[in-house]
PDB file of C-alpha atoms in Angstrom:
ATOM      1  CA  UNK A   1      92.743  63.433 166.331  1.00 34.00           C
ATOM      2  CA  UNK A   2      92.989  59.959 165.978  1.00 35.00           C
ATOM      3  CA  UNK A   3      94.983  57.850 168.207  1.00 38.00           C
ATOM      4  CA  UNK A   4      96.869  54.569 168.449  1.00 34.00           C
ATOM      5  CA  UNK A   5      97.942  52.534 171.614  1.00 32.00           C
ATOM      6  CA  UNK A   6     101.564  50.933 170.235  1.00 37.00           C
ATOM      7  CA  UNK A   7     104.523  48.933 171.472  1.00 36.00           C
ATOM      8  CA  UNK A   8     108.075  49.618 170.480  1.00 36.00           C
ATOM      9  CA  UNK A   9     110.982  47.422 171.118  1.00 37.00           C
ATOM     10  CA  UNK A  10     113.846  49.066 170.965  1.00 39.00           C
ATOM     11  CA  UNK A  11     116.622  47.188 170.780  1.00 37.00           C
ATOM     12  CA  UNK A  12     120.444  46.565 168.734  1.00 35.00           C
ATOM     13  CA  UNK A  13     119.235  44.052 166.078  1.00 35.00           C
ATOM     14  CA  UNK A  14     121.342  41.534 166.912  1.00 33.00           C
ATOM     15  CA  UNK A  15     120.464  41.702 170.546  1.00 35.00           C
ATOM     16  CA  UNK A  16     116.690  41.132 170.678  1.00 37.00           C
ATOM     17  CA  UNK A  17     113.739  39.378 172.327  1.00 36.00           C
ATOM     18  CA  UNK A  18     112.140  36.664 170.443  1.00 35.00           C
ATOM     19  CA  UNK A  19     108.786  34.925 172.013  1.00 37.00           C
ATOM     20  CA  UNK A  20     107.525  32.136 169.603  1.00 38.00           C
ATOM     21  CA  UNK A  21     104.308  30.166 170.999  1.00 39.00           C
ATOM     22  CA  UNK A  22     101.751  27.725 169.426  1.00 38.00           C
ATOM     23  CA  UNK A  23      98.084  28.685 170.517  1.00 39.00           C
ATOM     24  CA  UNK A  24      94.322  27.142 170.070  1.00 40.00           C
ATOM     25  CA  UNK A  25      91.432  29.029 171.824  1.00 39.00           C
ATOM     26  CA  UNK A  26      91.652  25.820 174.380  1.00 45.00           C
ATOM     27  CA  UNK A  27      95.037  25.203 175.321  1.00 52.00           C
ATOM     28  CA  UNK A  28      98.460  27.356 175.144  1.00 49.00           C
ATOM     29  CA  UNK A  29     100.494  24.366 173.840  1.00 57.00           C
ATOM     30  CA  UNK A  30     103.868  26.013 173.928  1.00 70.00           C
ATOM     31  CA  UNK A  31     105.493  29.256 174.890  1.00 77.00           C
ATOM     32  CA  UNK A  32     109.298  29.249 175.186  1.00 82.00           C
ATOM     33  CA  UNK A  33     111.469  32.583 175.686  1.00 85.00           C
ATOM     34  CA  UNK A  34     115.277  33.335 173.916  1.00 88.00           C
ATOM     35  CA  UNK A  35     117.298  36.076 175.207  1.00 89.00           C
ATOM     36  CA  UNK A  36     120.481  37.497 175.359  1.00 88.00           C
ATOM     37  CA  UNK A  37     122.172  39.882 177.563  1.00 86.00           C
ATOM     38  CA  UNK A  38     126.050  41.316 177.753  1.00 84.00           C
ATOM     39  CA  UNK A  39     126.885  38.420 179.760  1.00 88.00           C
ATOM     40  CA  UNK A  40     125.275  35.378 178.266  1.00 90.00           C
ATOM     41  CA  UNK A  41     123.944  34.602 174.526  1.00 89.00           C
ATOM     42  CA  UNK A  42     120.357  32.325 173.479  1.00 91.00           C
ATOM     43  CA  UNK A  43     119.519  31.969 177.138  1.00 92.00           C
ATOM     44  CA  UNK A  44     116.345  29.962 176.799  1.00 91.00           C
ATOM     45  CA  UNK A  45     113.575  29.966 179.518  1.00 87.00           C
ATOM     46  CA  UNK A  46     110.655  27.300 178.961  1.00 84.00           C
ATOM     47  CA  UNK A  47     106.905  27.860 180.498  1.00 76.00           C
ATOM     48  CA  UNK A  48     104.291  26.258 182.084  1.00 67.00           C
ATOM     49  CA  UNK A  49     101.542  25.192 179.425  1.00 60.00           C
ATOM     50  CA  UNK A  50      97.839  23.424 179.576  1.00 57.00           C
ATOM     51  CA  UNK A  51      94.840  24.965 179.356  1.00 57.00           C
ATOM     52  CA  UNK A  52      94.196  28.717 180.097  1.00 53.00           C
ATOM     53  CA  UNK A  53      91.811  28.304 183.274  1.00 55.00           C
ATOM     54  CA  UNK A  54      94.894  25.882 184.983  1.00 57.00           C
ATOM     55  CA  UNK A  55      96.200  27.776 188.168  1.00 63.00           C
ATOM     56  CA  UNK A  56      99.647  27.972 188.872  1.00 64.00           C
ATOM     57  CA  UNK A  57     100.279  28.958 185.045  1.00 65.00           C
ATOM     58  CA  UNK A  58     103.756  31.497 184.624  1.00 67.00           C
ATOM     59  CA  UNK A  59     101.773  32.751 181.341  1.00 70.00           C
ATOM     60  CA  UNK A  60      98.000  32.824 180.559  1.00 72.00           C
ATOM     61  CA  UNK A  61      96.740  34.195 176.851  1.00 72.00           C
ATOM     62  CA  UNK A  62      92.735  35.100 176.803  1.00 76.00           C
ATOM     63  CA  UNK A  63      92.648  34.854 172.568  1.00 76.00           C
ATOM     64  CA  UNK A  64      89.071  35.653 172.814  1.00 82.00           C
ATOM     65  CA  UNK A  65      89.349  38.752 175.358  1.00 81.00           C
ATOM     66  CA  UNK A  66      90.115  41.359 173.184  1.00 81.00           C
ATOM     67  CA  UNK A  67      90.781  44.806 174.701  1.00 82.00           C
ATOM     68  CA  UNK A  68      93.280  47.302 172.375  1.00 82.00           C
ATOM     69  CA  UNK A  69      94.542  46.699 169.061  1.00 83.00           C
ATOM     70  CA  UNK A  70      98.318  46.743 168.365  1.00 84.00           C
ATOM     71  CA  UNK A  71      99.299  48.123 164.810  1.00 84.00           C
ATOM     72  CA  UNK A  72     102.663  45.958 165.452  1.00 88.00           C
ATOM     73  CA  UNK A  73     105.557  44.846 166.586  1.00 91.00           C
ATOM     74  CA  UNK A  74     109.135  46.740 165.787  1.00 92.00           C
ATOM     75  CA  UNK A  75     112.801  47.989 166.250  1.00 89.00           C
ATOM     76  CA  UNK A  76     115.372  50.900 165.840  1.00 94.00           C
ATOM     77  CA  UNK A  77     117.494  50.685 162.972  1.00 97.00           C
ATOM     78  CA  UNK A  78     120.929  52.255 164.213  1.00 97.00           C
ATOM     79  CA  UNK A  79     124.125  52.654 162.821  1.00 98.00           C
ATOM     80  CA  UNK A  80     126.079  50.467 165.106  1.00 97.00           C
ATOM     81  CA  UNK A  81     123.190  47.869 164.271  1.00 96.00           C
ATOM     82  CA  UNK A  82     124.458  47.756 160.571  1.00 97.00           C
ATOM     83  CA  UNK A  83     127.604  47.885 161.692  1.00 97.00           C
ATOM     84  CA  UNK A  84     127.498  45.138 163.464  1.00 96.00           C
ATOM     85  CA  UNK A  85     125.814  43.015 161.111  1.00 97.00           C
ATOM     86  CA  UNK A  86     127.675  44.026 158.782  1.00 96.00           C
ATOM     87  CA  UNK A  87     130.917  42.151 160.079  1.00 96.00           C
ATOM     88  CA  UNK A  88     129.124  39.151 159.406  1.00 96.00           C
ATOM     89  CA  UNK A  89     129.104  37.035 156.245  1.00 96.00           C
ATOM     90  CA  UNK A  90     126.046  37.199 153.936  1.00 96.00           C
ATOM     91  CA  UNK A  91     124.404  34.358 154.428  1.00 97.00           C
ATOM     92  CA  UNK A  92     124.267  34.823 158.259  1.00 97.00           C
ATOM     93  CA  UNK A  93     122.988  38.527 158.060  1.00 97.00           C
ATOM     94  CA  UNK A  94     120.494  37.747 156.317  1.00 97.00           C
ATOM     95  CA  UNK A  95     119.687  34.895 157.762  1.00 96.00           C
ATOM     96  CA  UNK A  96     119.553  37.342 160.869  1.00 96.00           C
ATOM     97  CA  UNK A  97     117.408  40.232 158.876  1.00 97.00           C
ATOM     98  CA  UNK A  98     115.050  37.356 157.408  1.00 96.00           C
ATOM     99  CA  UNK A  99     114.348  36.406 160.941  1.00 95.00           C
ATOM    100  CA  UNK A 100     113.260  40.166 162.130  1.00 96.00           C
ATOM    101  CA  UNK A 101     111.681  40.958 158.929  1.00 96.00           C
ATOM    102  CA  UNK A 102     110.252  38.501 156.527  1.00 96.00           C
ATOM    103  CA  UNK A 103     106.725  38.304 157.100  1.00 94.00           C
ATOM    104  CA  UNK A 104     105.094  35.042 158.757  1.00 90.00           C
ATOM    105  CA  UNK A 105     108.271  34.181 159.833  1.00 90.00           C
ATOM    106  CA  UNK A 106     110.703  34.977 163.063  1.00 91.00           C
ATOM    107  CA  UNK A 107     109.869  38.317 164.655  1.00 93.00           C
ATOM    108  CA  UNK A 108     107.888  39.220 161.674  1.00 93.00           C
ATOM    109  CA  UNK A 109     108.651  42.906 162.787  1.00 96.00           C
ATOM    110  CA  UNK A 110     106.332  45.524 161.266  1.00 96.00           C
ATOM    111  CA  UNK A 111     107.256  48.330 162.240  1.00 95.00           C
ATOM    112  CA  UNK A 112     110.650  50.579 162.508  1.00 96.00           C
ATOM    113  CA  UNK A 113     111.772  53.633 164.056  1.00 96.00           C
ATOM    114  CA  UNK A 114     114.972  55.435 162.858  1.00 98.00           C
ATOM    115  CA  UNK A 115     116.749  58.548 163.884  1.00 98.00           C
ATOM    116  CA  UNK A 116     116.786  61.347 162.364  1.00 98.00           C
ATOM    117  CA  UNK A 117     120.597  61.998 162.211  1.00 98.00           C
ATOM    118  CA  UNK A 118     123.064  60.794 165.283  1.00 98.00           C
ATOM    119  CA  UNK A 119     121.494  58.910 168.195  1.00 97.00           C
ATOM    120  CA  UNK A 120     123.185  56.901 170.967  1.00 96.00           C
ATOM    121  CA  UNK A 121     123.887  53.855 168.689  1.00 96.00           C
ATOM    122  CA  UNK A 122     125.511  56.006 166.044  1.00 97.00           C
ATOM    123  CA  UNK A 123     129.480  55.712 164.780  1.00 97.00           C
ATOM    124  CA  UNK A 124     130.167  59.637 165.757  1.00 96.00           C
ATOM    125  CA  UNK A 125     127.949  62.428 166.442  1.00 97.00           C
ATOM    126  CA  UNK A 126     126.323  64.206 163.157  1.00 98.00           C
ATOM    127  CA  UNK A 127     123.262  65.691 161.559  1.00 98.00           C
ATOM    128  CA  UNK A 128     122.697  66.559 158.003  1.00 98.00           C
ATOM    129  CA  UNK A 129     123.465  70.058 158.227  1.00 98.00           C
ATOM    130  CA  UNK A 130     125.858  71.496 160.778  1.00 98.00           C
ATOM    131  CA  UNK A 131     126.711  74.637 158.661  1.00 98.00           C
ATOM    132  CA  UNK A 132     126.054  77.393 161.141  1.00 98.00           C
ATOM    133  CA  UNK A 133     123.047  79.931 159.737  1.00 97.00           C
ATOM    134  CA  UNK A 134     122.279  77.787 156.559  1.00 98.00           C
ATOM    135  CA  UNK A 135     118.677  78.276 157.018  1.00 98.00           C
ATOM    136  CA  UNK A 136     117.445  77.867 153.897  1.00 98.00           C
ATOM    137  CA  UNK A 137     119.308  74.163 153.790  1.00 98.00           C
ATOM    138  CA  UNK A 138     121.458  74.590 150.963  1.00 98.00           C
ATOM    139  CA  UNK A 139     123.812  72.375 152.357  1.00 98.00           C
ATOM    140  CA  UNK A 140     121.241  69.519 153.753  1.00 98.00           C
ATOM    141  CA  UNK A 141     122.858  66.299 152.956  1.00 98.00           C
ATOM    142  CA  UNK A 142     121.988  62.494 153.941  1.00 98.00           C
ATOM    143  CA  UNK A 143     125.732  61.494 152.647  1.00 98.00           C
ATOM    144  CA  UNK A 144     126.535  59.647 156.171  1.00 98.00           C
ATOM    145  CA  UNK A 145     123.246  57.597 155.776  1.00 98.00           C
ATOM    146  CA  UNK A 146     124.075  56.240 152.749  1.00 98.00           C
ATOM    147  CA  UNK A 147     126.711  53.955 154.642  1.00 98.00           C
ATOM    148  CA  UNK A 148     124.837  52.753 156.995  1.00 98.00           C
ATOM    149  CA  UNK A 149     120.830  53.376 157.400  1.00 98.00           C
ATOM    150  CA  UNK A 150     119.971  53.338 154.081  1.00 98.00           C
ATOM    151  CA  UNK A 151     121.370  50.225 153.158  1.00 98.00           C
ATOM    152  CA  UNK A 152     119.896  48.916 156.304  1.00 98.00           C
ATOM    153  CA  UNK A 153     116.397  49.793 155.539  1.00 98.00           C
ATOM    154  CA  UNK A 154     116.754  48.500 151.943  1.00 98.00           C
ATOM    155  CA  UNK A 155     117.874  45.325 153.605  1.00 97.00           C
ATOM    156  CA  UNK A 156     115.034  44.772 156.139  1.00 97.00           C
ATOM    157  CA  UNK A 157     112.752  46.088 152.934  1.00 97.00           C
ATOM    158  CA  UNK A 158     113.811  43.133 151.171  1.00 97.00           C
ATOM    159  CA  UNK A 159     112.113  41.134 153.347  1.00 97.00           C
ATOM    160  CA  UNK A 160     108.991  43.030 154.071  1.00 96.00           C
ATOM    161  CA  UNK A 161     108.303  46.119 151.273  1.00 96.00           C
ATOM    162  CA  UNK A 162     105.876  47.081 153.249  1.00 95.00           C
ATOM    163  CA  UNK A 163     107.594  47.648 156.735  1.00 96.00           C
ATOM    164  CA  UNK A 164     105.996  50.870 158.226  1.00 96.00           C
ATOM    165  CA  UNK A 165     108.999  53.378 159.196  1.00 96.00           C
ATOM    166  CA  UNK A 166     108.870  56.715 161.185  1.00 96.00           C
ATOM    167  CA  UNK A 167     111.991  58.503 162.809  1.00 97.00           C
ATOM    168  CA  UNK A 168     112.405  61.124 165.008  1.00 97.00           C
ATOM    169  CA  UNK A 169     115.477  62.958 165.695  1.00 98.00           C
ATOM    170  CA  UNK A 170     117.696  62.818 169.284  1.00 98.00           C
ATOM    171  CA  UNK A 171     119.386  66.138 168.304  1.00 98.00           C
ATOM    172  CA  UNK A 172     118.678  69.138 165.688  1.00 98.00           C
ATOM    173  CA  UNK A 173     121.298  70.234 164.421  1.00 98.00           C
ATOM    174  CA  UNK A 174     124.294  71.732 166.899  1.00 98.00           C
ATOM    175  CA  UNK A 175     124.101  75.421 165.976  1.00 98.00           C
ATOM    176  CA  UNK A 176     120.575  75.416 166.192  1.00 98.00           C
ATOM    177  CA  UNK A 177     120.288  74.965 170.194  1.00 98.00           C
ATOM    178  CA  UNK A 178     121.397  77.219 172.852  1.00 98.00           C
ATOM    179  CA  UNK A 179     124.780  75.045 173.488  1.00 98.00           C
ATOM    180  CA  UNK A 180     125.810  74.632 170.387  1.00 98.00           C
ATOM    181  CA  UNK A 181     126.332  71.300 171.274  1.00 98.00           C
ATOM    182  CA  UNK A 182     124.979  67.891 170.522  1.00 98.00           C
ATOM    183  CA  UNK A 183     124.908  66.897 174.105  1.00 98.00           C
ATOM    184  CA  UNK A 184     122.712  68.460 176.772  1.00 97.00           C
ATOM    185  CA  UNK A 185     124.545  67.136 179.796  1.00 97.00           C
ATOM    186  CA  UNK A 186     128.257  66.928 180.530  1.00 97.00           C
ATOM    187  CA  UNK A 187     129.300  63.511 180.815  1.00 96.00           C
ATOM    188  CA  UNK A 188     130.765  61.815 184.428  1.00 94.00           C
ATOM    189  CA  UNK A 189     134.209  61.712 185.134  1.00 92.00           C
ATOM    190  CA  UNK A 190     134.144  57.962 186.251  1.00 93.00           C
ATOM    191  CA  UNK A 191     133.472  57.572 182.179  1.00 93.00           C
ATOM    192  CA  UNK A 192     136.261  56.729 180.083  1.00 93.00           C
ATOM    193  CA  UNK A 193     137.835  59.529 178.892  1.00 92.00           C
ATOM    194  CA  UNK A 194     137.086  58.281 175.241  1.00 89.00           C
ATOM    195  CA  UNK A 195     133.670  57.830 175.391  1.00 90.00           C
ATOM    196  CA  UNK A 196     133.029  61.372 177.547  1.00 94.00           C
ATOM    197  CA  UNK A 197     131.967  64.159 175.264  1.00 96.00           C
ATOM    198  CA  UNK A 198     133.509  67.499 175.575  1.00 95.00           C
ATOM    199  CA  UNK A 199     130.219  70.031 176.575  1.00 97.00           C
ATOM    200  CA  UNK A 200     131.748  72.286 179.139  1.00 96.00           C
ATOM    201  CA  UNK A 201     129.752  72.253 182.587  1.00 96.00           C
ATOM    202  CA  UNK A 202     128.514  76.042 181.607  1.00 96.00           C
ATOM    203  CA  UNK A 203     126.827  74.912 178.124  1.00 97.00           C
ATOM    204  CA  UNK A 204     124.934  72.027 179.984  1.00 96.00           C
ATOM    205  CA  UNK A 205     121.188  72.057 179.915  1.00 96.00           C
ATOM    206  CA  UNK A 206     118.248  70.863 182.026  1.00 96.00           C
ATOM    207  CA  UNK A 207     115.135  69.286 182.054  1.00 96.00           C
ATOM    208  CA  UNK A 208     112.072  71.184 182.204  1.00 97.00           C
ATOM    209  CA  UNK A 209     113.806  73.995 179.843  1.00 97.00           C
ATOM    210  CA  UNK A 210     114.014  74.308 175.854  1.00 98.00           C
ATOM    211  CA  UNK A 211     117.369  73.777 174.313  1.00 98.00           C
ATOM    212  CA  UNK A 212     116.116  74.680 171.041  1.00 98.00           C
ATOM    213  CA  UNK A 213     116.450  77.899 170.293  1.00 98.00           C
ATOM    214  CA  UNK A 214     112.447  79.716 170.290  1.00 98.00           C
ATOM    215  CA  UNK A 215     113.279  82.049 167.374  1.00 98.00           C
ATOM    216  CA  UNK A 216     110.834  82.232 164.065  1.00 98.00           C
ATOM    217  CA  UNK A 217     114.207  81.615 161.681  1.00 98.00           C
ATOM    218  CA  UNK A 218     115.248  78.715 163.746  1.00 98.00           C
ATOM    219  CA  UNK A 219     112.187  77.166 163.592  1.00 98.00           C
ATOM    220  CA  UNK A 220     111.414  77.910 160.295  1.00 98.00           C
ATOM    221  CA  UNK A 221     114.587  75.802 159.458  1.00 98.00           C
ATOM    222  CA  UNK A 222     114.437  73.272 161.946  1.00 98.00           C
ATOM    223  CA  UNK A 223     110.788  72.305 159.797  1.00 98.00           C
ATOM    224  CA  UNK A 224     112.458  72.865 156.558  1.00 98.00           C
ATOM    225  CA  UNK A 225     115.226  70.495 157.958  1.00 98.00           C
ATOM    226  CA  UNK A 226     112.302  67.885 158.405  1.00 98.00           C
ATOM    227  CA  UNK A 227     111.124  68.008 154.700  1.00 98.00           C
ATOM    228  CA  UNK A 228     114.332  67.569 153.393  1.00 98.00           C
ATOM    229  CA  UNK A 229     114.834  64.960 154.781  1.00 98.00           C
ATOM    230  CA  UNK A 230     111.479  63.060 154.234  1.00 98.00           C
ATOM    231  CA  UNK A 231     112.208  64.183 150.403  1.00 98.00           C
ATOM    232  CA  UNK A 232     115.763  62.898 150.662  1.00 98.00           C
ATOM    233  CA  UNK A 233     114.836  59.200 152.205  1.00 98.00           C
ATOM    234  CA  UNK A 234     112.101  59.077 149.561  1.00 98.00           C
ATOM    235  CA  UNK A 235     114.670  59.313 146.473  1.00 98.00           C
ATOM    236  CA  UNK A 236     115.985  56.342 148.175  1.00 97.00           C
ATOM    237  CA  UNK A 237     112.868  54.585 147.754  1.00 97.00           C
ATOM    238  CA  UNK A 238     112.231  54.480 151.300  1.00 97.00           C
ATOM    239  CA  UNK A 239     109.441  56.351 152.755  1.00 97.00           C
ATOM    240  CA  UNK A 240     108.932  57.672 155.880  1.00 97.00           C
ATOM    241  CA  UNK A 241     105.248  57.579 156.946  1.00 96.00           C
ATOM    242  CA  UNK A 242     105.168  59.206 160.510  1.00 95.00           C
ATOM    243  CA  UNK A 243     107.771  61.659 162.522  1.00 97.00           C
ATOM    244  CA  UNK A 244     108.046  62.833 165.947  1.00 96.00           C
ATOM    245  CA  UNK A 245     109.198  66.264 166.841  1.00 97.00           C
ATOM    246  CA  UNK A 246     112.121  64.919 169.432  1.00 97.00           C
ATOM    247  CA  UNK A 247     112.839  61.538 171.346  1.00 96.00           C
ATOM    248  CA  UNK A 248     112.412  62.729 175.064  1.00 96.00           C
ATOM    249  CA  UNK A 249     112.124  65.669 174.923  1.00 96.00           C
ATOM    250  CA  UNK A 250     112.504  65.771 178.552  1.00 96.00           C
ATOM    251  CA  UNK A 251     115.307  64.054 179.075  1.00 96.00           C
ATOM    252  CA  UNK A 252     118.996  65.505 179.487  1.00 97.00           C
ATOM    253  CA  UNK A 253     121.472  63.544 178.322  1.00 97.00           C
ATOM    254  CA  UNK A 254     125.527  62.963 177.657  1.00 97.00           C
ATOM    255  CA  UNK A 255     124.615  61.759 174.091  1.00 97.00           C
ATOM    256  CA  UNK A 256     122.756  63.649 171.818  1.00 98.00           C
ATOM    257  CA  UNK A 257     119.732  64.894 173.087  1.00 98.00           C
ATOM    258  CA  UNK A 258     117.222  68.168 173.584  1.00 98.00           C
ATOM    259  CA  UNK A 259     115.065  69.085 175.651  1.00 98.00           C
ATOM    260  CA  UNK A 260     111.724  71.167 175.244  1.00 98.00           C
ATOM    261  CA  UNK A 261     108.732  72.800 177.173  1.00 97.00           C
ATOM    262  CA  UNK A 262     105.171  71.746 176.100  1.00 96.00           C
ATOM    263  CA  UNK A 263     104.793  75.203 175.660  1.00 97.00           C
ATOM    264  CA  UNK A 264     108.010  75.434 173.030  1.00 97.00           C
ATOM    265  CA  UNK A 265     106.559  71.756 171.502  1.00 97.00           C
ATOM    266  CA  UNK A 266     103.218  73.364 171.162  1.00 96.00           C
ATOM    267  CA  UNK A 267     104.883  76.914 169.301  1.00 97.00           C
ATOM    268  CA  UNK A 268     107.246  74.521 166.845  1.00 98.00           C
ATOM    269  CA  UNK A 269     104.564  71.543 166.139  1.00 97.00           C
ATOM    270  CA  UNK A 270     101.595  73.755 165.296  1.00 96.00           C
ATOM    271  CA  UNK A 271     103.102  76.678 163.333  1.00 97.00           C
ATOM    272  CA  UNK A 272     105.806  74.925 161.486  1.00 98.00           C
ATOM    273  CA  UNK A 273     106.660  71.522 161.237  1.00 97.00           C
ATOM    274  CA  UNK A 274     102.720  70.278 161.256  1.00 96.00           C
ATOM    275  CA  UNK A 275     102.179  72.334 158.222  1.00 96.00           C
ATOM    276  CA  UNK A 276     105.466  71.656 156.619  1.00 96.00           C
ATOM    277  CA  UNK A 277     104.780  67.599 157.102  1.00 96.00           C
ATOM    278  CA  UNK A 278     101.101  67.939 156.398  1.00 95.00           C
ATOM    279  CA  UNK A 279     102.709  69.484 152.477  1.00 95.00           C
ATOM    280  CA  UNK A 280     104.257  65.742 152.705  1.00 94.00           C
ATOM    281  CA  UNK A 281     101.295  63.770 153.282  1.00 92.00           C
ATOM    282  CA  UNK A 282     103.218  62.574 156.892  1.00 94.00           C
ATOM    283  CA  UNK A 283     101.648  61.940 159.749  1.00 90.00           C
ATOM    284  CA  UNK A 284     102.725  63.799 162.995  1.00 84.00           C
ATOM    285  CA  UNK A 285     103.402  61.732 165.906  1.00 75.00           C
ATOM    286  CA  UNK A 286     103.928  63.101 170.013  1.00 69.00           C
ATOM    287  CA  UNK A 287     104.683  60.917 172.650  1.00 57.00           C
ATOM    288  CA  UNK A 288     103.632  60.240 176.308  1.00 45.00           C
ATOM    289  CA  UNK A 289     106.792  58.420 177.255  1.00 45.00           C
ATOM    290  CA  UNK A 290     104.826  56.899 180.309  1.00 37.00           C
ATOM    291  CA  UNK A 291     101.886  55.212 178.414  1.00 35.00           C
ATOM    292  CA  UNK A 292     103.562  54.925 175.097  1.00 38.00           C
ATOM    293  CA  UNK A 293     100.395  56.888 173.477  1.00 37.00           C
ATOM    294  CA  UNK A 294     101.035  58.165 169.660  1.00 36.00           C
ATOM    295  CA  UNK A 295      98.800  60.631 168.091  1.00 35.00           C
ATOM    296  CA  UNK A 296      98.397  61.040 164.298  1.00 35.00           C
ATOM    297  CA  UNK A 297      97.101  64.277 163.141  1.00 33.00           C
TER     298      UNK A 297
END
């Protein structure tokens, strides 16, 4: 089992943190920091700079103290990311996508997660297959991705072919969890009533318990679900080197979300969807949400 220490930024593509600095093994010579929050756009903070051993400094870089090794930087592509960029014209998207993705240049992002149907940046909730009992995935489809993240990824590919890109999913499929719905948690009633989702308080789950349902068939699918997909993404030219089993899997939510027991994990990863993605040449990924540790098998 080899492992990797990496840092993901997750973030809407057009809101994002950019750090741009000029650096000798001497002297730091200039670090400045751009942000932008729901209140305030290109806030711009400027540090301290001189030589690395000067007290007082707000940010000190040790080039030749090496300690991990990052793989890279990245994002989440989203639907209401392309969305969004999308109302723009086409010189300033991709002016904007240059600036994440060409290499050398900007954010000179690496690498990208995606979701593996709806997340919480997505237009409406949806996975590729909601027909109830299709578990042989004769009705898989990607249709809704070809509106907005594949033509995303194709984008940002323009700029870097070789941008690394693994997904993981936020939901499997409705009928395939204990709820039936996408949502493990019923949402609050100070919410707006349009943004609330409509799991009744009976349905809701909790942490600590699997929402997936622990049946052979359902599992069977729910890996079979996984290839399809890697197979479908791949006659889009886009390929899909790494996947993770669920994103917090601990972690009840009002949006679409799942939770899962190590023990469940441990039944699903080992006996189905590690073989099924191992038939794919992908790389199986679990994460330790507190020190960001991914394992490729």
């Amino acid at each position: 089992m080899k492992c990797y220490l990496r840092q993901y930024m997750n973030t809407w593509l057009l809101l994002f943190v950019l750090f741009q600095s000029a650096i000798s093994f001497a002297q730091v010579l200039h670090i400045s920091q751009v942000t932008t929050t729901e209140k305030e756009a290109w806030i711009t903070k400027e540090f301290k700079s001189g030589p690395v051993t000067k007290a007082g400094q707000d940010v000190q870089l040790l080039v030749n103290n090496k300690l991990q090794t990052m793989d890279g930087f990245g994002a989440c592509f989203n639907e209401l990311g392309w969305t969004a960029l999308s109302s723009l014209s086409e010189n300033d998207r991709a002016f904007i996508l240059k600036e994440l993705f060409a290499p050398d240049f900007g954010a000179n992002f690496t690498i990208a997660r995606m979701p593996v149907g709806a997340n919480d940046f997505s237009r409406n909730w949806y996975s590729y297959n909601e027909n109830d009992g299709d578990f042989k995935m004769e009705r898989f489809s990607i249709e809704n991705d070809l509106e907005t993240l594949v033509p995303f990824i194709k984008s940002a590919q323009r700029y870097n072919p070789e941008l690394d890109i693994w997904a993981s999913p936020w939901s499997p499929p409705s009928w395939m969890k204990y709820n039936k719905h996408y949502a493990c948690a019923v949402s609050p009633e100070t919410l707006e009533a349009k943004f609330r989702n409509d799991l009744m308080a009976d349905k809701q789950g909790a942490e600590g318990s699997n929402m997936f349902v622990q049946e052979k068939k359902y599992f069977d699918a729910y890996a079979l679900y996984f290839s399809r997909f890697i197979d479908a993404y791949r006659e889009q030219g886009i390929h899909v080197s790494m996947v993770m089993p669920q994103n917090e899997f601990n972690s009840c939510q009002i949006f679409p979300s799942c939770t899962w027991t190590a023990k469940g994990l441990a039944e699903f990863i080992g006996k189905y969807l590690g073989p099924e993605m191992k038939k794919k040449k992908v790389a199986l990924h679990v994460r330790d949400d507190g020190a960001r540790r991914y394992c490729a098998g």
